[in-house]
mmCIF file of C-alpha atoms in Angstrom:
data_model
loop_
_atom_site.group_PDB
_atom_site.id
_atom_site.type_symbol
_atom_site.label_atom_id
_atom_site.label_comp_id
_atom_site.label_asym_id
_atom_site.label_seq_id
_atom_site.Cartn_x
_atom_site.Cartn_y
_atom_site.Cartn_z
ATOM 1 C CA MET A 110 20.974 5.117 -20.164
ATOM 2 C CA SER A 111 17.841 7.057 -21.035
ATOM 3 C CA MET A 112 14.756 7.379 -18.858
ATOM 4 C CA PRO A 113 11.921 4.893 -19.457
ATOM 5 C CA ASN A 114 9.122 7.153 -20.714
ATOM 6 C CA PRO A 115 10.474 10.674 -20.198
ATOM 7 C CA LEU A 116 10.054 11.648 -16.562
ATOM 8 C CA ARG A 117 9.126 15.016 -15.113
ATOM 9 C CA VAL A 118 11.478 15.610 -12.206
ATOM 10 C CA ASN A 119 11.527 18.446 -9.686
ATOM 11 C CA ILE A 120 14.951 19.138 -8.189
ATOM 12 C CA ILE A 121 15.002 21.176 -4.986
ATOM 13 C CA GLY A 122 18.337 22.966 -4.789
ATOM 14 C CA ALA A 123 20.497 24.778 -7.338
ATOM 15 C CA GLY A 124 23.953 24.283 -5.870
ATOM 16 C CA VAL A 125 26.584 22.140 -7.549
ATOM 17 C CA ILE A 126 24.722 18.921 -6.667
ATOM 18 C CA GLY A 127 21.297 20.086 -7.848
ATOM 19 C CA LEU A 128 22.617 21.567 -11.084
ATOM 20 C CA SER A 129 24.738 18.504 -11.867
ATOM 21 C CA ILE A 130 21.684 16.289 -11.354
ATOM 22 C CA ALA A 131 19.670 18.579 -13.622
ATOM 23 C CA CYS A 132 22.274 18.304 -16.383
ATOM 24 C CA GLU A 133 22.481 14.526 -16.030
ATOM 25 C CA LEU A 134 18.710 14.043 -16.159
ATOM 26 C CA LEU A 135 18.295 16.387 -19.106
ATOM 27 C CA ASP A 136 20.987 14.479 -21.000
ATOM 28 C CA ARG A 137 18.920 11.314 -20.423
ATOM 29 C CA GLY A 138 15.693 12.830 -21.727
ATOM 30 C CA ALA A 139 13.919 13.933 -18.553
ATOM 31 C CA THR A 140 11.902 17.120 -18.175
ATOM 32 C CA VAL A 141 13.390 19.039 -15.262
ATOM 33 C CA THR A 142 12.247 21.856 -12.971
ATOM 34 C CA VAL A 143 14.867 23.285 -10.590
ATOM 35 C CA ILE A 144 13.432 25.032 -7.526
ATOM 36 C CA SER A 145 15.612 27.095 -5.200
ATOM 37 C CA ASP A 146 15.810 30.130 -2.985
ATOM 38 C CA ALA A 147 17.727 32.956 -4.622
ATOM 39 C CA ALA A 148 21.101 33.681 -2.970
ATOM 40 C CA HIS A 149 20.354 31.912 0.308
ATOM 41 C CA PRO A 150 22.979 32.758 2.979
ATOM 42 C CA TYR A 151 23.551 29.069 3.787
ATOM 43 C CA ASP A 152 24.452 28.175 0.212
ATOM 44 C CA CYS A 153 27.895 26.608 0.221
ATOM 45 C CA SER A 154 28.644 25.907 -3.445
ATOM 46 C CA PRO A 155 29.706 29.454 -4.431
ATOM 47 C CA LEU A 156 32.312 29.454 -1.633
ATOM 48 C CA ALA A 157 34.038 26.185 -2.537
ATOM 49 C CA GLY A 158 37.814 26.288 -3.190
ATOM 50 C CA ALA A 159 37.570 23.950 -5.106
ATOM 51 C CA VAL A 160 40.275 21.360 -5.656
ATOM 52 C CA TRP A 161 38.942 17.941 -6.565
ATOM 53 C CA PHE A 162 39.282 15.661 -3.575
ATOM 54 C CA PRO A 163 36.582 14.275 -1.254
ATOM 55 C CA TYR A 164 37.129 16.397 1.855
ATOM 56 C CA GLY A 165 34.908 16.150 4.934
ATOM 57 C CA VAL A 166 32.966 13.072 3.885
ATOM 58 C CA SER A 167 32.974 9.371 4.792
ATOM 59 C CA LEU A 168 35.033 7.552 2.151
ATOM 60 C CA ASP A 169 33.005 4.416 1.620
ATOM 61 C CA PRO A 170 33.423 2.523 -1.710
ATOM 62 C CA GLU A 171 30.402 4.209 -3.264
ATOM 63 C CA VAL A 172 31.684 7.687 -2.412
ATOM 64 C CA LEU A 173 35.120 6.842 -3.813
ATOM 65 C CA ALA A 174 33.470 5.639 -7.013
ATOM 66 C CA TRP A 175 31.506 8.898 -7.262
ATOM 67 C CA SER A 176 34.701 10.880 -6.771
ATOM 68 C CA TRP A 177 36.460 9.107 -9.619
ATOM 69 C CA VAL A 178 33.518 9.570 -11.956
ATOM 70 C CA THR A 179 33.567 13.266 -11.105
ATOM 71 C CA ARG A 180 37.321 13.626 -11.574
ATOM 72 C CA GLU A 181 37.099 12.099 -15.038
ATOM 73 C CA ARG A 182 34.233 14.420 -15.968
ATOM 74 C CA LEU A 183 36.070 17.490 -14.684
ATOM 75 C CA GLU A 184 39.233 16.527 -16.527
ATOM 76 C CA TYR A 185 37.241 16.188 -19.733
ATOM 77 C CA VAL A 186 35.632 19.597 -19.216
ATOM 78 C CA ALA A 187 39.005 21.181 -18.448
ATOM 79 C CA HIS A 188 40.372 19.973 -21.784
ATOM 80 C CA HIS A 189 37.286 20.677 -23.914
ATOM 81 C CA ASP A 190 35.442 23.734 -22.562
ATOM 82 C CA PRO A 191 37.558 26.602 -21.170
ATOM 83 C CA ALA A 192 34.419 28.598 -20.342
ATOM 84 C CA ALA A 193 33.618 26.150 -17.523
ATOM 85 C CA GLY A 194 36.407 27.482 -15.314
ATOM 86 C CA VAL A 195 38.088 24.118 -14.698
ATOM 87 C CA ALA A 196 41.866 23.684 -14.930
ATOM 88 C CA ILE A 197 44.242 20.813 -14.126
ATOM 89 C CA ARG A 198 46.770 22.145 -11.624
ATOM 90 C CA ASP A 199 49.726 20.680 -9.724
ATOM 91 C CA GLY A 200 49.775 20.985 -5.970
ATOM 92 C CA ARG A 201 50.864 19.589 -2.616
ATOM 93 C CA TYR A 202 48.789 17.762 -0.005
ATOM 94 C CA ILE A 203 50.340 17.577 3.469
ATOM 95 C CA ILE A 204 49.652 14.685 5.880
ATOM 96 C CA ARG A 205 50.204 15.091 9.637
ATOM 97 C CA ASP A 206 48.154 12.201 11.049
ATOM 98 C CA ASP A 207 48.573 8.504 10.258
ATOM 99 C CA SER A 208 44.795 8.109 10.303
ATOM 100 C CA THR A 209 44.286 10.540 7.406
ATOM 101 C CA ASP A 210 42.454 8.644 4.670
ATOM 102 C CA VAL A 211 43.924 9.414 1.262
ATOM 103 C CA SER A 212 42.504 6.360 -0.481
ATOM 104 C CA TRP A 213 41.006 8.785 -2.992
ATOM 105 C CA ALA A 214 44.544 9.487 -4.273
ATOM 106 C CA VAL A 215 45.452 5.856 -4.945
ATOM 107 C CA GLY A 216 46.104 5.368 -8.629
ATOM 108 C CA LEU A 217 46.313 9.011 -9.630
ATOM 109 C CA PRO A 218 48.640 9.020 -12.648
ATOM 110 C CA SER A 219 50.397 12.177 -11.459
ATOM 111 C CA TYR A 220 50.869 11.048 -7.833
ATOM 112 C CA ARG A 221 54.323 11.419 -6.252
ATOM 113 C CA GLU A 222 55.300 11.156 -2.588
ATOM 114 C CA LEU A 223 57.063 14.269 -1.346
ATOM 115 C CA ASP A 224 60.665 14.029 -0.223
ATOM 116 C CA LEU A 225 61.468 14.861 3.397
ATOM 117 C CA ALA A 226 63.019 18.163 2.346
ATOM 118 C CA GLU A 227 59.746 19.174 0.687
ATOM 119 C CA LEU A 228 57.669 18.748 3.856
ATOM 120 C CA PRO A 229 56.861 21.502 6.377
ATOM 121 C CA ASP A 230 57.890 21.024 10.006
ATOM 122 C CA GLY A 231 55.932 18.312 11.799
ATOM 123 C CA ALA A 232 54.486 16.713 8.681
ATOM 124 C CA LEU A 233 54.610 12.917 8.415
ATOM 125 C CA ARG A 234 54.437 12.799 4.676
ATOM 126 C CA GLY A 235 52.721 14.346 1.702
ATOM 127 C CA PHE A 236 52.279 14.031 -2.010
ATOM 128 C CA THR A 237 52.015 16.079 -5.141
ATOM 129 C CA ALA A 238 49.432 15.507 -7.853
ATOM 130 C CA ALA A 239 47.760 17.268 -10.752
ATOM 131 C CA LEU A 240 44.067 17.656 -9.893
ATOM 132 C CA PRO A 241 41.091 19.560 -11.284
ATOM 133 C CA VAL A 242 40.683 23.016 -9.758
ATOM 134 C CA VAL A 243 37.251 24.565 -10.239
ATOM 135 C CA ASP A 244 36.554 28.299 -10.242
ATOM 136 C CA MET A 245 33.017 28.271 -8.876
ATOM 137 C CA SER A 246 32.357 31.837 -10.009
ATOM 138 C CA ARG A 247 32.579 30.472 -13.561
ATOM 139 C CA TYR A 248 31.541 26.856 -13.067
ATOM 140 C CA LEU A 249 28.133 27.409 -11.461
ATOM 141 C CA PRO A 250 26.958 29.745 -14.274
ATOM 142 C CA TRP A 251 28.358 27.232 -16.772
ATOM 143 C CA LEU A 252 26.332 24.431 -15.165
ATOM 144 C CA ARG A 253 23.219 26.583 -15.173
ATOM 145 C CA ASN A 254 23.730 27.392 -18.834
ATOM 146 C CA ARG A 255 24.296 23.710 -19.625
ATOM 147 C CA ALA A 256 20.961 22.989 -17.925
ATOM 148 C CA GLY A 257 19.325 25.758 -19.923
ATOM 149 C CA SER A 258 16.387 23.647 -21.064
ATOM 150 C CA ALA A 259 15.285 23.126 -17.457
ATOM 151 C CA HIS A 260 12.576 25.293 -15.920
ATOM 152 C CA PHE A 261 14.134 27.376 -13.116
ATOM 153 C CA VAL A 262 11.922 28.630 -10.284
ATOM 154 C CA ASN A 263 12.936 30.876 -7.383
ATOM 155 C CA ARG A 264 10.711 29.854 -4.506
ATOM 156 C CA HIS A 265 11.060 29.094 -0.823
ATOM 157 C CA ILE A 266 9.902 25.513 -0.300
ATOM 158 C CA THR A 267 8.646 24.551 3.155
ATOM 159 C CA THR A 268 7.083 21.165 2.286
ATOM 160 C CA LEU A 269 7.391 18.844 -0.680
ATOM 161 C CA SER A 270 3.719 19.494 -1.476
ATOM 162 C CA ASP A 271 4.813 23.006 -2.512
ATOM 163 C CA THR A 272 6.327 21.419 -5.624
ATOM 164 C CA GLU A 273 3.225 19.543 -6.745
ATOM 165 C CA CYS A 274 1.955 22.481 -8.785
ATOM 166 C CA PHE A 275 4.676 21.569 -11.317
ATOM 167 C CA HIS A 276 3.141 18.083 -11.705
ATOM 168 C CA PRO A 277 6.309 16.020 -11.270
ATOM 169 C CA ASP A 278 6.628 12.257 -11.510
ATOM 170 C CA ALA A 279 9.427 12.388 -8.948
ATOM 171 C CA VAL A 280 11.217 14.838 -6.644
ATOM 172 C CA VAL A 281 14.923 15.067 -5.825
ATOM 173 C CA VAL A 282 15.870 16.853 -2.593
ATOM 174 C CA ALA A 283 19.351 18.327 -3.118
ATOM 175 C CA ALA A 284 19.142 21.397 -0.911
ATOM 176 C CA GLY A 285 22.324 20.863 1.074
ATOM 177 C CA ILE A 286 22.123 21.725 4.726
ATOM 178 C CA ARG A 287 18.441 22.703 4.441
ATOM 179 C CA SER A 288 17.354 19.340 3.041
ATOM 180 C CA ALA A 289 16.291 17.891 6.393
ATOM 181 C CA GLU A 290 13.746 20.702 6.723
ATOM 182 C CA LEU A 291 11.819 18.944 3.934
ATOM 183 C CA ILE A 292 12.241 15.234 4.686
ATOM 184 C CA ALA A 293 12.761 13.312 7.908
ATOM 185 C CA ASP A 294 16.376 12.446 8.629
ATOM 186 C CA GLU A 295 17.719 10.541 11.638
ATOM 187 C CA ALA A 296 21.099 12.210 11.082
ATOM 188 C CA PRO A 297 20.342 15.649 9.612
ATOM 189 C CA PRO A 298 23.308 17.502 8.140
ATOM 190 C CA LYS A 299 25.166 19.795 10.516
ATOM 191 C CA PRO A 300 27.144 22.872 9.511
ATOM 192 C CA VAL A 301 30.913 22.891 9.358
ATOM 193 C CA ARG A 302 31.721 26.562 8.916
ATOM 194 C CA GLY A 303 34.354 27.494 6.377
ATOM 195 C CA GLN A 304 35.711 31.015 5.948
ATOM 196 C CA VAL A 305 37.818 32.117 2.987
ATOM 197 C CA VAL A 306 39.440 35.253 1.656
ATOM 198 C CA ARG A 307 40.371 35.700 -1.997
ATOM 199 C CA LEU A 308 43.412 37.641 -3.102
ATOM 200 C CA ARG A 309 44.397 38.880 -6.529
ATOM 201 C CA ASN A 310 46.412 36.197 -8.277
ATOM 202 C CA PRO A 311 49.997 37.342 -8.934
ATOM 203 C CA GLY A 312 50.479 34.497 -11.411
ATOM 204 C CA LEU A 313 50.314 31.407 -9.204
ATOM 205 C CA THR A 314 49.054 28.053 -10.433
ATOM 206 C CA ASP A 315 50.067 25.446 -7.796
ATOM 207 C CA TRP A 316 47.674 24.656 -4.942
ATOM 208 C CA TYR A 317 48.605 23.759 -1.348
ATOM 209 C CA VAL A 318 46.503 21.949 1.278
ATOM 210 C CA ASP A 319 47.503 21.339 4.922
ATOM 211 C CA GLU A 320 44.291 20.532 6.800
ATOM 212 C CA LEU A 321 45.925 19.796 10.170
ATOM 213 C CA ALA A 322 48.578 22.516 10.232
ATOM 214 C CA PRO A 323 49.439 23.325 13.873
ATOM 215 C CA ASP A 324 48.610 27.005 13.394
ATOM 216 C CA GLY A 325 45.280 26.205 11.736
ATOM 217 C CA MET A 326 43.832 24.681 8.578
ATOM 218 C CA THR A 327 45.700 26.135 5.620
ATOM 219 C CA TYR A 328 44.938 25.983 1.939
ATOM 220 C CA VAL A 329 45.979 28.154 -0.969
ATOM 221 C CA ILE A 330 44.130 27.514 -4.226
ATOM 222 C CA PRO A 331 44.974 29.656 -7.257
ATOM 223 C CA ARG A 332 42.137 29.890 -9.717
ATOM 224 C CA PHE A 333 42.415 32.223 -12.701
ATOM 225 C CA ASP A 334 42.203 35.826 -11.530
ATOM 226 C CA ASP A 335 42.231 35.174 -7.789
ATOM 227 C CA VAL A 336 43.622 32.869 -5.098
ATOM 228 C CA VAL A 337 41.335 31.268 -2.513
ATOM 229 C CA CYS A 338 42.969 31.283 0.929
ATOM 230 C CA GLY A 339 41.507 29.352 3.847
ATOM 231 C CA GLY A 340 40.355 28.280 6.082
ATOM 232 C CA THR A 341 38.280 26.994 8.961
ATOM 233 C CA ALA A 342 36.277 23.868 9.790
ATOM 234 C CA LEU A 343 34.097 24.844 12.765
ATOM 235 C CA ALA A 344 31.562 22.104 13.441
ATOM 236 C CA GLY A 345 28.128 23.255 14.594
ATOM 237 C CA ASP A 346 28.760 26.945 13.820
ATOM 238 C CA TRP A 347 25.847 28.482 11.883
ATOM 239 C CA SER A 348 27.313 31.984 11.563
ATOM 240 C CA THR A 349 27.736 33.292 8.027
ATOM 241 C CA GLU A 350 29.276 36.585 9.147
ATOM 242 C CA ILE A 351 32.885 37.416 8.252
ATOM 243 C CA ASP A 352 35.158 37.263 11.306
ATOM 244 C CA THR A 353 37.977 39.762 10.804
ATOM 245 C CA ALA A 354 40.356 38.102 13.264
ATOM 246 C CA THR A 355 39.874 34.779 11.527
ATOM 247 C CA GLU A 356 40.555 36.397 8.165
ATOM 248 C CA ALA A 357 43.769 37.960 9.452
ATOM 249 C CA ALA A 358 44.932 34.566 10.738
ATOM 250 C CA ILE A 359 44.083 32.897 7.415
ATOM 251 C CA LEU A 360 46.147 35.479 5.552
ATOM 252 C CA ARG A 361 49.118 35.066 7.918
ATOM 253 C CA ARG A 362 49.125 31.319 7.361
ATOM 254 C CA ALA A 363 48.687 31.586 3.604
ATOM 255 C CA ILE A 364 51.476 34.130 3.166
ATOM 256 C CA ALA A 365 53.807 32.102 5.382
ATOM 257 C CA ARG A 366 53.390 29.143 3.009
ATOM 258 C CA VAL A 367 53.238 31.162 -0.217
ATOM 259 C CA PRO A 368 55.224 34.396 0.210
ATOM 260 C CA ALA A 369 54.248 35.585 -3.292
ATOM 261 C CA LEU A 370 50.824 36.426 -1.813
ATOM 262 C CA ALA A 371 52.270 39.190 0.375
ATOM 263 C CA GLY A 372 50.861 42.573 -0.584
ATOM 264 C CA GLN A 373 48.159 41.218 -2.882
ATOM 265 C CA PRO A 374 44.813 43.004 -2.456
ATOM 266 C CA VAL A 375 41.702 41.272 -1.187
ATOM 267 C CA VAL A 376 39.190 40.887 -4.011
ATOM 268 C CA SER A 377 36.428 39.085 -2.098
ATOM 269 C CA ARG A 378 35.671 37.074 1.026
ATOM 270 C CA GLY A 379 32.986 34.722 2.259
ATOM 271 C CA VAL A 380 31.670 32.091 4.648
ATOM 272 C CA GLY A 381 30.030 28.801 3.703
ATOM 273 C CA LEU A 382 28.399 26.042 5.754
ATOM 274 C CA ARG A 383 29.478 22.587 4.614
ATOM 275 C CA PRO A 384 26.447 20.233 4.906
ATOM 276 C CA THR A 385 27.991 17.385 6.882
ATOM 277 C CA ARG A 386 26.463 14.131 8.127
ATOM 278 C CA PRO A 387 27.912 10.688 9.000
ATOM 279 C CA SER A 388 27.468 9.633 5.370
ATOM 280 C CA VAL A 389 26.100 11.108 2.175
ATOM 281 C CA ARG A 390 22.376 10.488 1.873
ATOM 282 C CA CYS A 391 21.591 9.372 -1.657
ATOM 283 C CA GLY A 392 18.550 7.159 -2.099
ATOM 284 C CA TRP A 393 14.789 6.842 -1.987
ATOM 285 C CA VAL A 394 12.834 8.431 0.862
ATOM 286 C CA ASP A 395 9.949 6.419 2.306
ATOM 287 C CA GLY A 396 6.547 7.792 3.233
ATOM 288 C CA GLN A 397 6.222 10.545 0.604
ATOM 289 C CA ARG A 398 3.189 11.180 -1.608
ATOM 290 C CA LEU A 399 5.453 11.479 -4.636
ATOM 291 C CA PRO A 400 8.485 9.264 -5.355
ATOM 292 C CA THR A 401 11.268 11.193 -3.650
ATOM 293 C CA LEU A 402 15.043 10.834 -3.770
ATOM 294 C CA ALA A 403 17.475 12.441 -1.339
ATOM 295 C CA CYS A 404 20.929 13.571 -2.470
ATOM 296 C CA TYR A 405 22.696 15.685 0.152
ATOM 297 C CA GLY A 406 25.164 15.672 3.020
ATOM 298 C CA HIS A 407 28.309 15.880 0.882
ATOM 299 C CA GLY A 408 30.292 17.832 3.485
ATOM 300 C CA GLY A 409 33.149 19.698 1.839
ATOM 301 C CA ALA A 410 33.086 17.383 -1.170
ATOM 302 C CA GLY A 411 30.077 18.586 -3.132
ATOM 303 C CA VAL A 412 32.110 19.550 -6.184
ATOM 304 C CA SER A 413 34.264 16.423 -5.917
ATOM 305 C CA LEU A 414 31.281 14.059 -5.808
ATOM 306 C CA SER A 415 28.850 15.994 -7.977
ATOM 307 C CA TRP A 416 28.828 14.044 -11.238
ATOM 308 C CA GLY A 417 29.042 10.659 -9.535
ATOM 309 C CA SER A 418 26.090 11.594 -7.327
ATOM 310 C CA ALA A 419 24.152 12.818 -10.354
ATOM 311 C CA GLU A 420 24.722 9.502 -12.118
ATOM 312 C CA ALA A 421 23.507 7.628 -9.008
ATOM 313 C CA VAL A 422 20.289 9.659 -8.961
ATOM 314 C CA ALA A 423 19.724 9.075 -12.662
ATOM 315 C CA ARG A 424 20.229 5.324 -12.282
ATOM 316 C CA ALA A 425 17.782 5.181 -9.366
ATOM 317 C CA LEU A 426 15.118 7.049 -11.346
ATOM 318 C CA ALA A 427 15.641 4.890 -14.431
ATOM 319 C CA ALA A 428 15.351 1.698 -12.396
ATOM 320 C CA ARG A 429 12.139 2.628 -10.563
#
């Protein structure tokens, strides 16, 4: 679906959501300007694990549809463009609470329930599946390169009127946790702090996720050269400083689950603030001088919902 009369669209935000929207709109013939702060400390996208599954977000039918669109896109990229940093990897997802919603996994062709002997102590059940794993250190530059015909501007935006000098027909606010600074929101996104530490990869490929482990959230996500170990989910915590005690605990948990990590050197570490709200905000914003769309509040599922969200934005613009 192409745009009716090529539109000029300003996108505020250059994380995985903003860049995916830019690529989608460019593919449909729009003229795009991407406006963002350079290396803002609250940026979450570079810190993502990132295994495809919609974590930390309300799983309504629309969100599930976005997740499946995104999975299909990521699988295609994994098979056709190695430079993107996407691989299809087997792994285990552990379930400890009957209320855990894993509707996103229904129908996965590689899905298999784990046997009792494969479960850690206290787990109710679990499954194994082959899912896209995204190395954000490669994927974000790949997205930016794919959106190379866009005009990129590093600028701190305090009001939407700051973007009018680029003469847009429409504006998309995709600035993650900072989005509500620009447009009114009855439920502005709140931070859910995630801390990770990355170890050198000794040759691992399988991922492991146990969100409700009794000793703390535990995930081990091998990428290419490193392994992302996490993590935390501290609601309302705005700190982006590394906590050394938290890192030590993360490493203890990770090594206990994956002993091959013992002795591997730390190659990097970081903290990200997941932009979380009761539901993803994706739609038109009333009361603006320019037609304005919001697309933010993806929690810990920005990567997992990115292409589906981008398609939703493109459809809304085309229909206006």
